[in-house]
Short mmCIF file of C-alpha atoms in Angstrom, two decimals:
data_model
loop_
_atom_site.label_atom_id
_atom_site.label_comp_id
_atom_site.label_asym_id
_atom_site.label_seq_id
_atom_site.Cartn_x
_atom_site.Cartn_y
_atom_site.Cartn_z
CA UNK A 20 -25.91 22.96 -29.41
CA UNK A 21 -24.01 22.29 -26.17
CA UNK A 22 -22.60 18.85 -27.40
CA UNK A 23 -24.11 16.93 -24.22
CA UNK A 24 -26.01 14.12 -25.15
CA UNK A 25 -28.92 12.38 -23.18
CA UNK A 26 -30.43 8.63 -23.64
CA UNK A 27 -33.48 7.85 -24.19
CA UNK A 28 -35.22 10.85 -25.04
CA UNK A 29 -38.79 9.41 -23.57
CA UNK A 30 -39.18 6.14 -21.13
CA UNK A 31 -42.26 4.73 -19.32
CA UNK A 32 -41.94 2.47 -16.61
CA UNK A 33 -44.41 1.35 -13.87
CA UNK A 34 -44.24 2.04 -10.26
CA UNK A 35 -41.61 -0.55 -8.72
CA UNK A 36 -39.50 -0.68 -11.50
CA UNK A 37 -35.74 0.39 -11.98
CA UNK A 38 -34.51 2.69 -14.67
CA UNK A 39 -31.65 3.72 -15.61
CA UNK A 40 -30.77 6.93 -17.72
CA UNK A 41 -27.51 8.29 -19.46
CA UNK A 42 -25.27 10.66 -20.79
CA UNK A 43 -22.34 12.02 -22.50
CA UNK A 44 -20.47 14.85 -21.62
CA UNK A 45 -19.50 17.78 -23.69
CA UNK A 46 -15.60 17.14 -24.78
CA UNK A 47 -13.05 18.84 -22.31
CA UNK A 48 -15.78 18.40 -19.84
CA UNK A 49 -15.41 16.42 -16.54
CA UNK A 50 -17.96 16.75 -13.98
CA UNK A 51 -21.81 16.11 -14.75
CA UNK A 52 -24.74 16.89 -12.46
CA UNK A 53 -28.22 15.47 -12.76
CA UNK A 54 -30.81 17.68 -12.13
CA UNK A 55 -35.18 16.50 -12.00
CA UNK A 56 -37.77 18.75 -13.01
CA UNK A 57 -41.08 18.48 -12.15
CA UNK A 58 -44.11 19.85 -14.38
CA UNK A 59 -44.11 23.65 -13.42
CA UNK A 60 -41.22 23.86 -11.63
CA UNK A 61 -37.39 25.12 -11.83
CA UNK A 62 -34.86 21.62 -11.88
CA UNK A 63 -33.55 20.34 -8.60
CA UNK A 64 -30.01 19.22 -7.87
CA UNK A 65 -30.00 15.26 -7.45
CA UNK A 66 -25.71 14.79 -7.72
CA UNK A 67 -22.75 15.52 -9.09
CA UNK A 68 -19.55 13.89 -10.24
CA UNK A 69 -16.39 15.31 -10.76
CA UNK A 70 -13.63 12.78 -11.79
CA UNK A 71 -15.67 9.52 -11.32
CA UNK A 72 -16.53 10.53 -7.55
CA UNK A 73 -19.93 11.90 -6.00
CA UNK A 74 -19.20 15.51 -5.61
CA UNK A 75 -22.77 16.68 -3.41
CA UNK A 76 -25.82 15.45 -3.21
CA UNK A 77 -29.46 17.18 -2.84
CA UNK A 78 -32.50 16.15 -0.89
CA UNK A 79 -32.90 12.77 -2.87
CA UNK A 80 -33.30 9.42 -1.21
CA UNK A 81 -30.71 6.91 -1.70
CA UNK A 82 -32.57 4.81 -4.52
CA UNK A 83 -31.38 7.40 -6.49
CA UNK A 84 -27.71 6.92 -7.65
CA UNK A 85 -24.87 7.74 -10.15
CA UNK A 86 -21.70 6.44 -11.39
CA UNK A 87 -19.55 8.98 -13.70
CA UNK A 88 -16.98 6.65 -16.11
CA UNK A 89 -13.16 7.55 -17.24
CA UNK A 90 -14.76 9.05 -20.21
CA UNK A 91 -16.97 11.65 -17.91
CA UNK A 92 -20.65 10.36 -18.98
CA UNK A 93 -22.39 9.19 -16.61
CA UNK A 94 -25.45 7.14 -15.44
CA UNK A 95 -28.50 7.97 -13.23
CA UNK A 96 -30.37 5.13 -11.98
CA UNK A 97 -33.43 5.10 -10.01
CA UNK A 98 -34.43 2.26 -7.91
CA UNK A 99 -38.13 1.13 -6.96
CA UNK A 100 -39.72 4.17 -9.17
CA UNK A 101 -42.82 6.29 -7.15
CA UNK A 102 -45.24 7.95 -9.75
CA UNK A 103 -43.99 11.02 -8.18
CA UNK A 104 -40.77 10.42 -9.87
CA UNK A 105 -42.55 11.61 -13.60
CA UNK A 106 -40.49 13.94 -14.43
CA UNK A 107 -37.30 15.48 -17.01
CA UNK A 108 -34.20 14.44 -16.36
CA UNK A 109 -31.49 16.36 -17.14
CA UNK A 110 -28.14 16.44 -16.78
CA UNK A 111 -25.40 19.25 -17.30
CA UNK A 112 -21.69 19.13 -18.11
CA UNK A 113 -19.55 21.48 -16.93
CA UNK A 114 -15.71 21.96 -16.62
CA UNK A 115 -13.95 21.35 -12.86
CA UNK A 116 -15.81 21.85 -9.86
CA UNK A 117 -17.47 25.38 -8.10
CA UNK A 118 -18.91 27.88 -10.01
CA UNK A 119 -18.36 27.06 -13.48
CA UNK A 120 -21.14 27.49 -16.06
CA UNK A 121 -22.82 24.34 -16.58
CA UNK A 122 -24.48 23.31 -20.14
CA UNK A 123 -27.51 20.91 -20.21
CA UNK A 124 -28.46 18.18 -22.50
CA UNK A 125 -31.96 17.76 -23.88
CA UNK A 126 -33.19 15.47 -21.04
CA UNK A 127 -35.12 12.25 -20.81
CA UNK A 128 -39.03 12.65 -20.11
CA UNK A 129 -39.63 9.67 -17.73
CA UNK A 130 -43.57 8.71 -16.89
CA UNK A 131 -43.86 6.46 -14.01
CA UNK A 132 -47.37 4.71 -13.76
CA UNK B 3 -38.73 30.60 1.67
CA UNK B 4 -37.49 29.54 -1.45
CA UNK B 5 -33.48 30.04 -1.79
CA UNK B 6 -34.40 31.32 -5.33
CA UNK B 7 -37.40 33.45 -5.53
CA UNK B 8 -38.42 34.95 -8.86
CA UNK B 9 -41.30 36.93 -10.37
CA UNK B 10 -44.29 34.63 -10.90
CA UNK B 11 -45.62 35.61 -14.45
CA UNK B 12 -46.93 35.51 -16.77
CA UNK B 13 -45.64 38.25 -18.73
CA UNK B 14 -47.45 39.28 -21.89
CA UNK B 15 -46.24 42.36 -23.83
CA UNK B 16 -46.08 43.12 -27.25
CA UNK B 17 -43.20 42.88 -30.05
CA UNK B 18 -40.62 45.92 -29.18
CA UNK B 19 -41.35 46.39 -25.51
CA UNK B 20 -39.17 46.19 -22.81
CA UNK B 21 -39.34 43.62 -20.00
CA UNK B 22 -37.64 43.17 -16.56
CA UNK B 23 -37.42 40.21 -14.63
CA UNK B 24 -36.22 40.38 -10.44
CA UNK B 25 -34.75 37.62 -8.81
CA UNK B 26 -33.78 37.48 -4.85
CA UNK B 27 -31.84 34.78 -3.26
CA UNK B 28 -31.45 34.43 0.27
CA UNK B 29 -28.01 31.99 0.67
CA UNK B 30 -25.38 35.35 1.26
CA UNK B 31 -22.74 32.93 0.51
CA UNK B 32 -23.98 32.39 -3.42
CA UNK B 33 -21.22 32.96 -5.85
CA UNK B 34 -22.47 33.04 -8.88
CA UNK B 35 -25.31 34.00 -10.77
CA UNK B 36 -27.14 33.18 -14.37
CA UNK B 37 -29.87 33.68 -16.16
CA UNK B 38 -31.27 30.26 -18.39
CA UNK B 39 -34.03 30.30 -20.61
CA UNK B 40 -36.15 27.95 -21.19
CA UNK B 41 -38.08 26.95 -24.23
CA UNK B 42 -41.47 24.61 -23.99
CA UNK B 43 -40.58 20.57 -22.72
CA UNK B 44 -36.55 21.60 -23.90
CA UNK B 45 -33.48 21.87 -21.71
CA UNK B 46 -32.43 25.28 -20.02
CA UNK B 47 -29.83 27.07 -22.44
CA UNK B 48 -27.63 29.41 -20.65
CA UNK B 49 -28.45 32.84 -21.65
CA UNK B 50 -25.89 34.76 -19.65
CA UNK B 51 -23.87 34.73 -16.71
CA UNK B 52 -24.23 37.66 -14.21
CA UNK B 53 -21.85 39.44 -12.53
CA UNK B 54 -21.32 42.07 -9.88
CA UNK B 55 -20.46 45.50 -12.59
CA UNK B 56 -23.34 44.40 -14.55
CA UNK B 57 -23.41 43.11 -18.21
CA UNK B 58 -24.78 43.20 -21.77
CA UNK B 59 -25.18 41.38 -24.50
CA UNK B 60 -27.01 43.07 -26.97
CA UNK B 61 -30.82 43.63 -26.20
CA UNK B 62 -30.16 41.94 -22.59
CA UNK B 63 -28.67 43.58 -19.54
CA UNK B 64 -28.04 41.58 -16.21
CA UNK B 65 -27.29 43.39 -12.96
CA UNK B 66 -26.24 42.01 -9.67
CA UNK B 67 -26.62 43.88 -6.30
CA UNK B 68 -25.04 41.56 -3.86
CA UNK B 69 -25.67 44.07 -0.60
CA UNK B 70 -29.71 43.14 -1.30
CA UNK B 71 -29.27 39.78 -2.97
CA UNK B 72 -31.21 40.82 -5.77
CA UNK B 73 -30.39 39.90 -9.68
CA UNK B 74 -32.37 41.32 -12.64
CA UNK B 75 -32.84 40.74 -16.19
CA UNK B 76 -33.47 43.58 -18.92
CA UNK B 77 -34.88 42.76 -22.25
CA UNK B 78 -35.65 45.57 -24.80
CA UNK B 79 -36.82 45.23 -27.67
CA UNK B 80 -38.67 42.39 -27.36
CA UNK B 81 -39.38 40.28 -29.95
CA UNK B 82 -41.68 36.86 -30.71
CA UNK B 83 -38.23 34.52 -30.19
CA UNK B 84 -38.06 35.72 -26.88
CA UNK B 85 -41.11 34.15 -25.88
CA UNK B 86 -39.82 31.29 -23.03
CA UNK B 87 -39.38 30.84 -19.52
CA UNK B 88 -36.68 32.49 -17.56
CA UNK B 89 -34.84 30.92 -14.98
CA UNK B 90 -32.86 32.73 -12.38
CA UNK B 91 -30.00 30.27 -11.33
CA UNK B 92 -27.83 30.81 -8.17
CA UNK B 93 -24.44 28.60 -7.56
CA UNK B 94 -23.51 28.07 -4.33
CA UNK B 95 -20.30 27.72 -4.85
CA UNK B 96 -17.54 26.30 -2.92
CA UNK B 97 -16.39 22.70 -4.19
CA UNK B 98 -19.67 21.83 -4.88
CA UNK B 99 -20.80 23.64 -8.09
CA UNK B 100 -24.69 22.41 -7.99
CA UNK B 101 -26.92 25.31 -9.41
CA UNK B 102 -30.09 26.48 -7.70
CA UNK B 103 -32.95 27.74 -9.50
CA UNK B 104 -35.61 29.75 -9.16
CA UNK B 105 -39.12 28.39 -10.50
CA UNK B 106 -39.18 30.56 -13.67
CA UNK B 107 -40.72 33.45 -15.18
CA UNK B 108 -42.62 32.69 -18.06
CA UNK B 109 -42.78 35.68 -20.86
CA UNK B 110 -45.00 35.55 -23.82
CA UNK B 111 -44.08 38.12 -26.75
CA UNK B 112 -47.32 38.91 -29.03
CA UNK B 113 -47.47 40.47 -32.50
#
């Protein structure tokens, strides 16, 4: 096991709603990214955060946002949810910024209708 | 065109055959490369890291070729636990570590 932790597991929320998801770093970790994956398809980079700041952004619209805490978990909240928004969530912990392997955690399946 | 562009699959071979999956990527600036496998609805596991001389570990050889942007993935000796999807995963690099990956390769190992 890779010692990251996600929360909750499943969620279902209806179009309009806000969500927010979370999790824990693995220890002597501190930068997380958050990454969506669609049904069928390889995950997409949302953020990162490397010592509490935003560290690069994808192609995601601003109702999607972060905050990373002294600790190094971190939050993913999602503002005014679109059905297309069904998806996993997962995040990865990795050590420092660049290249560095990154390690997942087991993701939260959120279903938007 | 995809940044990450992998084999489509499915692959179906049986227990003890040998596999290979091909990966191109088209950012020249890419700095470092894995391979993740996936198992059905579970997070991607890193299965190795690849790098430029090529490595092993055990029944799986990566190799790099940065001069045609092309990574590959060797199994031999397949067996049923192998069965998964394969992700090909580029890093950018620079200060901004996010990973990009490819849509998958899906491999199913049969008795």
């Amino acid at each position: 096991e890779t010692g990251v932790t996600q929360s909750p597991t499943h969620l279902i929320k209806t179009r309009g709603q806000q969500v927010t998801l979370r999790c824990s770093s693995q220890s002597g970790h501190n930068t997380v990214s958050w990454y969506q994956q669609a049904l069928g398809q390889g995950p997409q980079f949302i953020f990162q955060y490397y010592r509490e700041e935003e560290n690069g952004r994808g192609n995601f619209p601003p109702r999607f946002s972060g905050l990373q805490f002294p600790n190094y978990s971190s939050e993913l909240n999602v503002n005014a949810l679109e059905l297309d928004d069904s998806a996993l969530y997962l995040c990865a912990s990795s050590f420092g910024q660049g290249r560095n392997e990154q390690f997942f955690g087991p993701g939260t399946r959120l279903t938007v209708l | 065109r995809k940044e990450v562009e992998q084999d489509p699959g499915p692959f179906n071979v049986p227990e003890g055959a040998t596999v290979a999956f091909n990966c191109t990527y088209s950012n020249s600036a890419s700095q470092s490369f894995f391979w993740y496998r996936q198992d059905c609805r579970k997070e991607p596991k890193l299965l190795m890291s690849v790098y430029s001389s090529g490595n092993e570990d055990g029944r799986f050889t990566a190799q790099l070729n940065r001069a045609s942007q092309y990574i590959s993935l060797l199994i031999r000796d397949s067996k049923l636990s192998d069965s998964a999807t394969y992700l090909c995963v580029v890093n950018r690099g620079g200060s901004q570590g996010n990973l990009i990956f490819g849509k998958g390769t899906k491999l199913s190992v049969k008795p």
